[in-house]
XYZ file of C-alpha atoms in Angstrom:
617
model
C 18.639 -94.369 40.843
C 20.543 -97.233 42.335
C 22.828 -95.674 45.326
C 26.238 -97.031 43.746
C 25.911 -94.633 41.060
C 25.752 -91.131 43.591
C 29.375 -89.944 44.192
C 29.049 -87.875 47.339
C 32.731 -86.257 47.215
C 33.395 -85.722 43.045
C 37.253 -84.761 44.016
C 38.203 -87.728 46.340
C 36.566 -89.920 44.014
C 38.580 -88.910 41.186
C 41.928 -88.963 43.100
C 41.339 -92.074 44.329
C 40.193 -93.399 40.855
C 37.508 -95.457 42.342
C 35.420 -95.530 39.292
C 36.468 -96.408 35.681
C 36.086 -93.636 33.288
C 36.878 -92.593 29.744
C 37.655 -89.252 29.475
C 36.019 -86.668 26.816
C 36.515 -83.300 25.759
C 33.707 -81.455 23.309
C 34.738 -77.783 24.356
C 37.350 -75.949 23.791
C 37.431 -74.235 27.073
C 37.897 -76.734 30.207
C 35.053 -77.757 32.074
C 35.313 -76.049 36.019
C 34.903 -79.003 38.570
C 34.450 -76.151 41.384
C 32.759 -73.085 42.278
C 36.120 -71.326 41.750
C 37.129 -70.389 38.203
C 40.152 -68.524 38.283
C 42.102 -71.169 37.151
C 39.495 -72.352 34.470
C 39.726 -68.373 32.680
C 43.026 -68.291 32.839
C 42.865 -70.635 29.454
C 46.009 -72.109 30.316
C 47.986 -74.165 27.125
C 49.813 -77.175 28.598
C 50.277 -79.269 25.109
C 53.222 -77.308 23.491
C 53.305 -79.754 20.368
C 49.736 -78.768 19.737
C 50.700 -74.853 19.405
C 53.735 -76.408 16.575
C 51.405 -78.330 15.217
C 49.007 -75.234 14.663
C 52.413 -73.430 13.419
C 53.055 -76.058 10.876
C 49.490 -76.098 9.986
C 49.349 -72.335 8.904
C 52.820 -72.583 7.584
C 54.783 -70.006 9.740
C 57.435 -72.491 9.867
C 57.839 -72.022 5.899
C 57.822 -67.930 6.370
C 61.297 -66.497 5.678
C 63.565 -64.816 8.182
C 62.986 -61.224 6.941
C 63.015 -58.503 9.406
C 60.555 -55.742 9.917
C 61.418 -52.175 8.548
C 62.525 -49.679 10.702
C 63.685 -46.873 8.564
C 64.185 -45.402 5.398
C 65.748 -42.873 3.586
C 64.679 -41.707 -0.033
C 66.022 -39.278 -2.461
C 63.747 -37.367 -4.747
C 64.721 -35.412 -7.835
C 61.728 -32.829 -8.773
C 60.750 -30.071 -11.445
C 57.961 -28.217 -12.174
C 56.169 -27.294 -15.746
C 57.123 -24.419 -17.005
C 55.206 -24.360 -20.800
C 52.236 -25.100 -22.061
C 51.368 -25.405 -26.242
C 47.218 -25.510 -26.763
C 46.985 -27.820 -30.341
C 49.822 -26.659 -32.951
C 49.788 -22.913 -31.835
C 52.589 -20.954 -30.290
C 53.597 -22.238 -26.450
C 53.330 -19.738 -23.742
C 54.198 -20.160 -19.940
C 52.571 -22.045 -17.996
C 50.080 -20.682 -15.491
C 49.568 -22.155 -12.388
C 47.147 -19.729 -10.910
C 44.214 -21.281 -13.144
C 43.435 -24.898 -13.233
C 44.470 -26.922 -16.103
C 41.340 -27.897 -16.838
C 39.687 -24.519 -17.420
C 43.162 -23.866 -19.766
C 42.451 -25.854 -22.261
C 39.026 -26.534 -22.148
C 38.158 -22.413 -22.496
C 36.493 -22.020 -25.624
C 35.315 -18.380 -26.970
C 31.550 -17.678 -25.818
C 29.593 -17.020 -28.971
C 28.515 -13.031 -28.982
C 27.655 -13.146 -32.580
C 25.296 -15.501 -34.800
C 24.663 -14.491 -39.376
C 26.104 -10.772 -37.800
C 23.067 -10.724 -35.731
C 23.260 -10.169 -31.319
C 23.491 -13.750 -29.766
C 24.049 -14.876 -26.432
C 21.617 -12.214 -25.064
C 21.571 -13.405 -21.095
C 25.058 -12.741 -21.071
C 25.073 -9.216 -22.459
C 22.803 -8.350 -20.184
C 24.450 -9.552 -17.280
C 27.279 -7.677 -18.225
C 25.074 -4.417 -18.691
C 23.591 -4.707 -15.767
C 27.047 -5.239 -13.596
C 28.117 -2.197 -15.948
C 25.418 0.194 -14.688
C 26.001 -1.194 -10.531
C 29.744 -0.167 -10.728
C 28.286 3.127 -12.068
C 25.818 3.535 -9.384
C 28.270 3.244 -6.343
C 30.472 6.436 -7.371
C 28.582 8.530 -10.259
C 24.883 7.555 -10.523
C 22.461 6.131 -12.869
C 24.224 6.342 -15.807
C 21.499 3.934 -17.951
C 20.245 6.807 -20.286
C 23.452 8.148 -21.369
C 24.687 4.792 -22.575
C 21.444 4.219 -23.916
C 21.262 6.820 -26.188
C 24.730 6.510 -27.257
C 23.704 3.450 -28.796
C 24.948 0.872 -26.332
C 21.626 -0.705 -25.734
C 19.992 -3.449 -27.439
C 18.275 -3.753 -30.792
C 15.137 -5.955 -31.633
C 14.001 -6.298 -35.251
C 11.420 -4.089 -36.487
C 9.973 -5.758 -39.503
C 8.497 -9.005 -38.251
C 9.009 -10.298 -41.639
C 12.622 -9.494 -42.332
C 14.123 -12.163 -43.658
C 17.574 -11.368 -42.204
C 16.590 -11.790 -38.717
C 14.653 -14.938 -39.134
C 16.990 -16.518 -36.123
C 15.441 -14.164 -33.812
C 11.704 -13.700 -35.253
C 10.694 -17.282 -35.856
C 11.118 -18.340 -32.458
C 8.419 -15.997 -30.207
C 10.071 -16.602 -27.075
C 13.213 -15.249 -28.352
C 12.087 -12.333 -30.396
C 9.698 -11.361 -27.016
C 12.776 -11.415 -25.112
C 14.337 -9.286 -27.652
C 11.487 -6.701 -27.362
C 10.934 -6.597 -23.972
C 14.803 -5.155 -23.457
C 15.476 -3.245 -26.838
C 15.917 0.683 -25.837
C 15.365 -0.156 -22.324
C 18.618 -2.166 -21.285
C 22.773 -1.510 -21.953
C 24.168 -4.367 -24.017
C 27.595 -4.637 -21.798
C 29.363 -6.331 -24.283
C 29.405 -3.342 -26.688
C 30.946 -1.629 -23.776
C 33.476 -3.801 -23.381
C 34.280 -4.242 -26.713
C 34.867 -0.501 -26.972
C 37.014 -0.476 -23.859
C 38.958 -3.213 -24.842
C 39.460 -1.152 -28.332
C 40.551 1.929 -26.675
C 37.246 3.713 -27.714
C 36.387 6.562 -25.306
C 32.853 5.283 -24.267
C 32.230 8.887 -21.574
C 32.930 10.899 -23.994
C 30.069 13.779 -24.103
C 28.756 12.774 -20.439
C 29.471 15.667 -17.996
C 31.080 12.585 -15.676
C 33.556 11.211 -18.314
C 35.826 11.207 -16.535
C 34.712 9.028 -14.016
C 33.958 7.055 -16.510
C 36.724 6.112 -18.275
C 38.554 5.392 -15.183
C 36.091 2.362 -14.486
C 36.378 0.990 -17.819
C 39.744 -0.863 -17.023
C 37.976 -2.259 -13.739
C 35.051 -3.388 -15.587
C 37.255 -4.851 -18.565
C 39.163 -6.736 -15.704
C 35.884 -8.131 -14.355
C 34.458 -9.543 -17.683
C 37.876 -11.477 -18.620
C 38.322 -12.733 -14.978
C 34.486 -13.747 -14.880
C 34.150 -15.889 -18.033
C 37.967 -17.464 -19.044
C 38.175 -17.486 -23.155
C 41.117 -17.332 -25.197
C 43.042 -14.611 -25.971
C 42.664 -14.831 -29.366
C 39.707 -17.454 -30.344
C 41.164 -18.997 -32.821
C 44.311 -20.347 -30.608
C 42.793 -22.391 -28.225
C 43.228 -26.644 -27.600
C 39.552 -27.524 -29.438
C 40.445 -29.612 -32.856
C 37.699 -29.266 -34.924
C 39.019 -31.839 -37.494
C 38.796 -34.543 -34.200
C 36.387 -33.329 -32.108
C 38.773 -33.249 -29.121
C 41.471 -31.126 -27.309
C 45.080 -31.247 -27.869
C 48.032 -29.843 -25.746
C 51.426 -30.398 -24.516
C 53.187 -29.069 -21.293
C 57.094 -29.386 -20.793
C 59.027 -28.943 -17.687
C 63.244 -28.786 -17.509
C 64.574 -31.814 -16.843
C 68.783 -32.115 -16.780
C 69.782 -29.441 -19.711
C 66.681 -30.520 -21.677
C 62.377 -30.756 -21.194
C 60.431 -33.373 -21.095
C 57.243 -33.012 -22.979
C 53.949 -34.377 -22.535
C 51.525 -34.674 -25.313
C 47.813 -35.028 -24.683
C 46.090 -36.147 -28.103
C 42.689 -37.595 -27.477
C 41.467 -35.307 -24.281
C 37.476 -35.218 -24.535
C 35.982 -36.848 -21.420
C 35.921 -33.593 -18.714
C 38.380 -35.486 -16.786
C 41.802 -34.641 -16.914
C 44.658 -36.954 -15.236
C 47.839 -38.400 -16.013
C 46.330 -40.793 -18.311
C 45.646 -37.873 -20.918
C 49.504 -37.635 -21.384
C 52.208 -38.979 -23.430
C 55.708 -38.478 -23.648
C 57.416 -37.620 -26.772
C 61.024 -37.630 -26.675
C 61.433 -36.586 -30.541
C 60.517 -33.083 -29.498
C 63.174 -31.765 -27.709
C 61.682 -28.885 -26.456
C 59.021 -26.138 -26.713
C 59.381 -23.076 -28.637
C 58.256 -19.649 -26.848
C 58.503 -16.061 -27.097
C 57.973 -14.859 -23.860
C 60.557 -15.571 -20.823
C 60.038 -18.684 -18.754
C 61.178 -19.736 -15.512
C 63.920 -22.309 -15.914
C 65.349 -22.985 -12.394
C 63.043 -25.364 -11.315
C 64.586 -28.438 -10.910
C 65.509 -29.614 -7.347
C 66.325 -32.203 -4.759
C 65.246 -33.536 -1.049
C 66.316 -36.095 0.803
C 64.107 -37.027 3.646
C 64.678 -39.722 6.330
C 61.060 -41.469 7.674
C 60.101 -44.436 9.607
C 58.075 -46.497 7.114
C 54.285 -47.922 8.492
C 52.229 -50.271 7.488
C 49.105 -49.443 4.832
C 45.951 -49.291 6.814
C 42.695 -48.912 4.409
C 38.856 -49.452 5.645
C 37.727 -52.754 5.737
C 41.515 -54.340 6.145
C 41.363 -57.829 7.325
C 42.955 -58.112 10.548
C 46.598 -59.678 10.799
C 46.275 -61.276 14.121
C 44.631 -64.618 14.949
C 41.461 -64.721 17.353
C 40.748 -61.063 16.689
C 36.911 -59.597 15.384
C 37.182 -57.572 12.289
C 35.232 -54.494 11.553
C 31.813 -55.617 10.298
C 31.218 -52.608 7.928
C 33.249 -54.412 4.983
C 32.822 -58.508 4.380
C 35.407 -59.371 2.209
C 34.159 -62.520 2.217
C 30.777 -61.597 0.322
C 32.496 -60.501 -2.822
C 31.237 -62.610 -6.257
C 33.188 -61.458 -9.049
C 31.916 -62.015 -12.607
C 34.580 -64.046 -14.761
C 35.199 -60.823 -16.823
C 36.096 -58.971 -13.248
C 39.886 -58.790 -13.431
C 40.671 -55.826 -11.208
C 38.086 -57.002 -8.598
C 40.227 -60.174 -8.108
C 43.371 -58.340 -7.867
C 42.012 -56.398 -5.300
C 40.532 -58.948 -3.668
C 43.380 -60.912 -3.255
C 45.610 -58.022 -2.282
C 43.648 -57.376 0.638
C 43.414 -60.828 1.578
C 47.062 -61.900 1.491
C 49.212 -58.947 0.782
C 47.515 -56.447 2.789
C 50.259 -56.086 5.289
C 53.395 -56.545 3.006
C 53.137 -52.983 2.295
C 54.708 -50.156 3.568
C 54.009 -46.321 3.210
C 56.573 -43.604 2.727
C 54.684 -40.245 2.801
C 55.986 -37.460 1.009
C 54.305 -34.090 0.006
C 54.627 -32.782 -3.677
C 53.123 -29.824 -4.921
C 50.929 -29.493 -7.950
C 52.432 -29.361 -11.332
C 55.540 -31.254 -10.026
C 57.144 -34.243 -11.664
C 59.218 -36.109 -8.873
C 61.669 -39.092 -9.819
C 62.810 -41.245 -7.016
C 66.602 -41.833 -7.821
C 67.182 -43.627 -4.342
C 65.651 -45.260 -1.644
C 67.475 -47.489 1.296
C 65.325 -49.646 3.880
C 66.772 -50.251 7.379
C 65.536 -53.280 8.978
C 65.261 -55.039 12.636
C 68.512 -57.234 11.926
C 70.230 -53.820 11.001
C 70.394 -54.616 7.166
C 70.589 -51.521 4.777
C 68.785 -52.884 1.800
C 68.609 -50.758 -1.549
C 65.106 -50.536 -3.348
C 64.699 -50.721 -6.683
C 61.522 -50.314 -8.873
C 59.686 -52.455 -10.383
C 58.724 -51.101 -14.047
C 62.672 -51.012 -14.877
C 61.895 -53.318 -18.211
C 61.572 -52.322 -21.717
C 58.193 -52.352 -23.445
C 58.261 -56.058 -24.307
C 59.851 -57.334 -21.037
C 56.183 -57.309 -19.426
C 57.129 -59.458 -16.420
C 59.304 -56.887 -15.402
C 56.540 -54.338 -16.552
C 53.951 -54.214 -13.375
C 53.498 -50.188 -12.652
C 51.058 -47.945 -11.056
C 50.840 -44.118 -12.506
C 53.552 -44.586 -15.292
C 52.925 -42.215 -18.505
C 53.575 -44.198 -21.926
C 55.960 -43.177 -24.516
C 54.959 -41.981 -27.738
C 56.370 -44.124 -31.040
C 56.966 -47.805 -31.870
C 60.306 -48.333 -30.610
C 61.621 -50.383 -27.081
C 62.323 -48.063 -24.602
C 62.751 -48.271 -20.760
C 59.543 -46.825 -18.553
C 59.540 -43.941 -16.859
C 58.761 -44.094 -13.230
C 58.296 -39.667 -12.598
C 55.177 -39.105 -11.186
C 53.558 -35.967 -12.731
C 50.740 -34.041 -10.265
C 48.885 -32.485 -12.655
C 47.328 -28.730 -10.959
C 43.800 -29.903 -11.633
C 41.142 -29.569 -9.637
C 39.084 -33.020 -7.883
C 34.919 -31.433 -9.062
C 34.213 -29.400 -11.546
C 30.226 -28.262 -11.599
C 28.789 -28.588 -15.208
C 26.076 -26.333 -16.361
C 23.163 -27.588 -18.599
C 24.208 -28.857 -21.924
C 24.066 -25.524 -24.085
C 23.704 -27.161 -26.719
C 24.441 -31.560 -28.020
C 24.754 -32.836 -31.989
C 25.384 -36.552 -32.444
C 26.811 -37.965 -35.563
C 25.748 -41.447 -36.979
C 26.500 -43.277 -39.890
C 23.781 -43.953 -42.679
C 25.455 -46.645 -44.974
C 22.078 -46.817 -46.678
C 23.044 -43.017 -48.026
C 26.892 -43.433 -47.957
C 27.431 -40.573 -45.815
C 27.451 -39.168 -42.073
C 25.035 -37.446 -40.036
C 25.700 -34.762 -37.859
C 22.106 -34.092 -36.051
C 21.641 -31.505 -33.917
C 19.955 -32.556 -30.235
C 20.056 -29.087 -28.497
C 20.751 -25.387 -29.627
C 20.926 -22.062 -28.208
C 18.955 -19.404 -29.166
C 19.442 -15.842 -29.943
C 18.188 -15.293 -26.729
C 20.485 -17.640 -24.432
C 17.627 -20.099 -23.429
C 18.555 -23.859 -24.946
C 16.104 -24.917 -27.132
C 15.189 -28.536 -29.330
C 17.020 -28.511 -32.127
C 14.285 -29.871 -34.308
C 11.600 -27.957 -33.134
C 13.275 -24.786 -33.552
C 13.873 -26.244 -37.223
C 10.473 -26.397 -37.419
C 9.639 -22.735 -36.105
C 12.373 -21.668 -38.599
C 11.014 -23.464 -41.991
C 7.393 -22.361 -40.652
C 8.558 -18.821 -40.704
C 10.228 -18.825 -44.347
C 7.278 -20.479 -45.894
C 4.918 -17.619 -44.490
C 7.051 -15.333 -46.083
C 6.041 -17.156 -49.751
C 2.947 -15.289 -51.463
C 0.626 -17.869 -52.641
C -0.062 -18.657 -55.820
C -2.779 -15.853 -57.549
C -4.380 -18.957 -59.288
C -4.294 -22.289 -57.667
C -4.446 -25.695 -60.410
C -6.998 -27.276 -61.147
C -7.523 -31.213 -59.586
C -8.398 -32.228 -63.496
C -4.691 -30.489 -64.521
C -2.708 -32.551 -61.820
C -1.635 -35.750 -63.074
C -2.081 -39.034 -60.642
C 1.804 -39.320 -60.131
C 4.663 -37.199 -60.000
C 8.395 -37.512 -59.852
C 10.619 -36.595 -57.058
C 14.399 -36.021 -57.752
C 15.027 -35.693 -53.982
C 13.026 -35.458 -50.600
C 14.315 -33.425 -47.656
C 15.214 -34.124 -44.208
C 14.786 -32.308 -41.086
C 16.561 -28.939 -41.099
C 18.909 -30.245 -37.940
C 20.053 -32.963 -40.186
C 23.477 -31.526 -41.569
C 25.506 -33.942 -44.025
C 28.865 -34.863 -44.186
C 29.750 -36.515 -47.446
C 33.531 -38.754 -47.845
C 35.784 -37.052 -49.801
C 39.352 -38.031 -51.438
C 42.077 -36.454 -49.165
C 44.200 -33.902 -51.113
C 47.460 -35.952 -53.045
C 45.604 -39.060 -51.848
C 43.243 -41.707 -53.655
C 42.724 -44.285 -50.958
C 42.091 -42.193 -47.973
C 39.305 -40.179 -47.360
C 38.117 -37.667 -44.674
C 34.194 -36.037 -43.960
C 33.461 -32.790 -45.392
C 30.392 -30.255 -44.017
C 27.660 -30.326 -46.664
C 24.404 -28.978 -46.465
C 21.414 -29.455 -47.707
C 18.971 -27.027 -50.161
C 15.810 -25.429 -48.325
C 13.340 -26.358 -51.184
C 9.889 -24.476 -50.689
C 7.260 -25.289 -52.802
C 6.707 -22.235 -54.283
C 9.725 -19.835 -53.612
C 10.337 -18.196 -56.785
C 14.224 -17.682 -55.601
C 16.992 -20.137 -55.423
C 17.309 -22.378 -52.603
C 19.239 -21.292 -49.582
C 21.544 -23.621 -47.924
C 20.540 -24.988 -44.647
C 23.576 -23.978 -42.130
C 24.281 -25.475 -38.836
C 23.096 -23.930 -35.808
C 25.607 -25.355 -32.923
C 28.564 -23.764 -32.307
C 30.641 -26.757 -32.740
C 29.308 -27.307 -36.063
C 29.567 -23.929 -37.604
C 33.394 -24.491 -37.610
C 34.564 -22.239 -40.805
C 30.903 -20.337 -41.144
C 31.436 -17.185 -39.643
C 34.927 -16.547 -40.800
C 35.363 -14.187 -44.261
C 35.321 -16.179 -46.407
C 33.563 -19.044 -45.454
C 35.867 -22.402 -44.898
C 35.161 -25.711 -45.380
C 34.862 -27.719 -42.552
C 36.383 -31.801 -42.252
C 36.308 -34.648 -39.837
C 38.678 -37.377 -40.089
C 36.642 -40.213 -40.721
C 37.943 -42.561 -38.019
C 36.450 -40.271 -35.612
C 32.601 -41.232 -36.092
C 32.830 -45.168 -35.269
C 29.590 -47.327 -36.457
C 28.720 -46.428 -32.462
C 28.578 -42.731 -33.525
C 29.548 -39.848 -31.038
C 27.530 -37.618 -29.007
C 29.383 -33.938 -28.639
C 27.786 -31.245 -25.870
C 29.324 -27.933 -25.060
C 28.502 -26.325 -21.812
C 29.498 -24.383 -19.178
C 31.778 -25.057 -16.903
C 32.711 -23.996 -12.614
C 35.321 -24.747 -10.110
C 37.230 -23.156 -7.519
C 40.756 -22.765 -7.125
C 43.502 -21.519 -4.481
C 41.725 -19.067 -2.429
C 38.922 -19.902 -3.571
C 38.699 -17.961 -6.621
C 36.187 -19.104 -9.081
C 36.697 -19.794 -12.595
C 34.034 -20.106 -15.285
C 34.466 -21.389 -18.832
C 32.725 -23.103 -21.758
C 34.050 -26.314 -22.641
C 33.081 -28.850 -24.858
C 32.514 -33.174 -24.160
C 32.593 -36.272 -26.691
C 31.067 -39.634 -25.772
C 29.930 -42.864 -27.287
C 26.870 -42.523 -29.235
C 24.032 -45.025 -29.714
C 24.600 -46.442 -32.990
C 24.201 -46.064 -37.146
C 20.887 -43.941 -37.824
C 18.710 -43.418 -41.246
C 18.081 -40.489 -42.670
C 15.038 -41.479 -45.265
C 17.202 -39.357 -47.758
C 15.951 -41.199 -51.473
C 16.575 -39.746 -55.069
C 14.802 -40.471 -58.395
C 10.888 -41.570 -57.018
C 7.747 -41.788 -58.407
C 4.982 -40.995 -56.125
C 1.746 -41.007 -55.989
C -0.279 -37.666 -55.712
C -3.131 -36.937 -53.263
C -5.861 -35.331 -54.402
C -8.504 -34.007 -51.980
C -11.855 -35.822 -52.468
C -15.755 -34.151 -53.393
């Protein structure tokens, strides 16, 4: 290298400008010239029209001159519910030591099936707790009760045709045997205790007895929640849903809330309605009616914080765990954008204001005045002031519709229902679906799952298979069978059969009405070739279906027909857990609707001409 190009002192050089240069920056740190670099970290800014510039550029100079909140204070009005009305039966208080839920889902546990023992897991279970309470203060008390008929029964003729429920399935019928004479059916007990029936009397320890009965009675009711009476509880046959109200006081008058399509397990304040026609809720019992109240609290508002926030401040790493950056909506995700562009821009334009409310509350916030920086007292209003059709004035969070066709302005309460955040769900005790068959004009309720005598869940069409099995073995056969040369080549068929967990529901004219029309429970004939008696009617097995059955007389059961969409439904009933305060447990048996899969065929013809098989030589 020529020697005219080797500076030998870089700094005197470049103070005495002895070489023409053109200076050039690619960093955006500065380049140290020495072995020293304090001064090159200390990143110093010398170009103060560059920082405007960058100002301009990510238009804080367009930002307006709004100062930061400082404080707040906020007035909130509250109440609590008071009543609660299952369906169109008589309202009671409401009771906040059980969760909502497990109010109005309880259903009544099926003890009974034809007037034949059902739900046999459950009777035990109560024997056997029956027998333990005994043992701790008295003894073994199983033989008494036994012989005073409070055990249970099995059939003794395996061909009676009264208990074919129980003999035609042989895992139920063994279950029956292996316990009949040897175990206590508790729910006889408690059936007589709850009657007032002496159930010691002739046992040398009566007395002690009797004065565990109420403790045992207590136990059973507080172990499985049902109805007082069974027939007064929020199940709607006729829709295949629940329906309740509560009410709470509200300024000389209640507000009501009407739940009229509850079916999904989930209860919220989505369920409810308000209805301001009814004015209030009728009940014969005392309520509490000094509920309503007031608190004014005084807080320092702070800013939202939520995982995965983008960070507010320039040159500063975000947490890694959340990219908002990687999100690809579909053109049909709405709420994803929202949210996506909430975090992004309007993350830190809210504020919280905590305050605590208790469950079954409604709280109304009637006023709430910001304090900023400058010392501005600025009054808040909400948002959803606007009638129904004044949507722009509309956007709320948590607001409970009102019931009826005319304007009215929202409601901004917030209602906490006492509900409870999991519920554990048993296995599905037993499942029907109902589909459409427009090539038979009608609707199909077919039963998935059923219970047996026994308790265990069974397939509803095999067991209608064990069932039809058993009734045709009960049909002598013929003394002298035809002759191939007497049986003519075809035959004619007014009707074939479906599978016995196929139950028909047939449209029928509303009463006073022409045009409208509703589902009605049919049921098909149980033809047996053979069976020198009338056909019996094939009856529905599920609980759920039976609606009207067991009652004397029999009733006949209807669906409104806008409740089976072409989609179908899918209904399940099964048992339900939670815990509440204290952790007390509650059990119950509710029931669930969902979509179903779509219209089904039944094969149901009329009027054929078939073809008959004959065996060959």
């Amino acid at each position: 290298m020529s020697s005219r190009f080797v500076i030998d002192n870089m700094q005197t050089a470049l103070n005495d400008r002895s070489f023409h240069t053109i200076t050039m920056w690619n960093r955006l740190e500065g380049r140290p010239r020495k072995e020293d670099f304090d001064r090159a970290l200390k990143a110093e800014i010398r170009d103060a029209l560059w920082m405007l510039s960058k100002q301009w550029q990510i238009g804080e100079f367009m930002g307006d001159d709004a100062g930061s909140p400082v404080g707040a204070k906020i007035q909130i009005a509250t109440t609590r519910l008071n009543k609660y009305r299952a369906a169109n039966h008589p309202a009671r208080p409401f009771n906040n030591d059980v969760p909502l839920e497990a109010t109005v889902e309880q259903r009544p546990i099926p003890y009974e099936f034809e007037d034949e023992i059902f739900s046999l897991d459950i009777r035990l279970m109560m024997g056997r707790h029956w027998i333990k309470m005994l043992k701790k203060t008295l003894g073994d008390q199983t033989t008494f009760f036994i012989q005073n008929s409070y055990t249970i029964t099995a059939p003794a003729d395996p061909d009676e045709k009264k208990d074919a429920f129980i003999l035609a399935h042989p895992e139920a019928w063994q279950k029956f045997a292996a316990v009949a004479g040897r175990q206590v059916d508790g729910y006889k007990i408690y059936k007589d205790i709850d009657g007032g029936i002496n159930i010691g009397s002739g046992s040398p320890d009566e007395a002690g007895i009797n004065a565990l009965a109420p403790a045992f009675k207590k136990w059973v009711e507080e172990f499985f929640l049902e109805p007082e009476k069974p027939d007064e509880n929020a199940w709607q046959p006729s829709r295949l849903e629940y329906q309740f109200a509560c009410s709470a006081p509200k300024k000389g008058r209640e507000k009501v809330y009407e739940a009229e399509e509850y079916y999904s397990g989930r209860l919220d304040w989505f369920n409810f309605s308000i209805n301001d026609k009814i004015e209030e809720l009728e009940v014969t019992e005392p309520v509490a009616t000094d509920l309503e109240g007031a608190t004014v609290s005084s807080l320092i508002p702070t800013n939202i914080d939520f995982g995965g926030m983008p960070n507010t401040r320039w040159w500063t790493f975000e947490e890694r765990k959340t990219y908002v950056g990687d999100i690809k909506p579909n053109t049909i995700d709405i709420g994803k954008l929202l949210f996506t562009e909430f975090a992004l821009i309007y993350a830190n334009d809210w504020f919280l204001i905590p305050h605590t409310v208790q469950a079954g509350t409604i709280s109304n916030v009637e006023g709430l005045v910001v304090a900023n920086v400058f010392g501005e007292r600025i009054w808040v209003e909400p948002t959803g002031t606007g009638k129904d059709d004044e949507w722009e004035d509309r956007w709320t969070m948590y607001t409970i519709d009102k019931k009826g066709k005319d304007l009215k302005e929202a409601d901004n309460s917030l209602l906490m229902l006492p509900t409870v955040p999991k519920i554990q769900e048993g296995p599905v005790m037993e499942r029907f679906i109902m589909v459409r068959d427009e090539i038979a004009n009608m609707v199909w309720g077919i039963e998935i799952d059923i219970t047996l005598p026994s308790g265990k869940r069974d397939k509803a069409a095999e067991a209608a298979r064990e069932l039809l099995t058993f009734y045709k073995r009960l049909i002598p056969a013929p003394s002298q069978p035809q002759s191939e040369d007497e049986i003519a080549d075809i035959r004619y068929q007014i009707m074939n059969s479906v599978p016995e967990n196929w139950i028909p529901f047939i449209p029928v004219h509303k009463d006073n009405d022409k045009r409208e029309i509703q589902l009605q429970r049919a049921s098909m004939p149980r033809i047996i070739e053979g069976d020198p008696e009338d056909p019996e009617r094939i009856r529905a097995r599920t609980v759920l279906l039976r609606e009207g059955l067991d009652k004397e007389p029999r009733q006949a059961y209807y669906i409104h027909e806008e409740e089976v969409p072409r989609a179908g439904i899918s209904v399940s009933q099964s048992f339900q857990r939670t815990r509440w305060y204290g952790g007390k447990v509650f059990n119950w048996l509710g029931a669930r609707k969902k979509t179903g899969r779509g219209e089904g065929s039944s094969g149901l013809a009329f009027d054929q001409i078939l073809p008959v098989k004959k065996t060959r030589k």
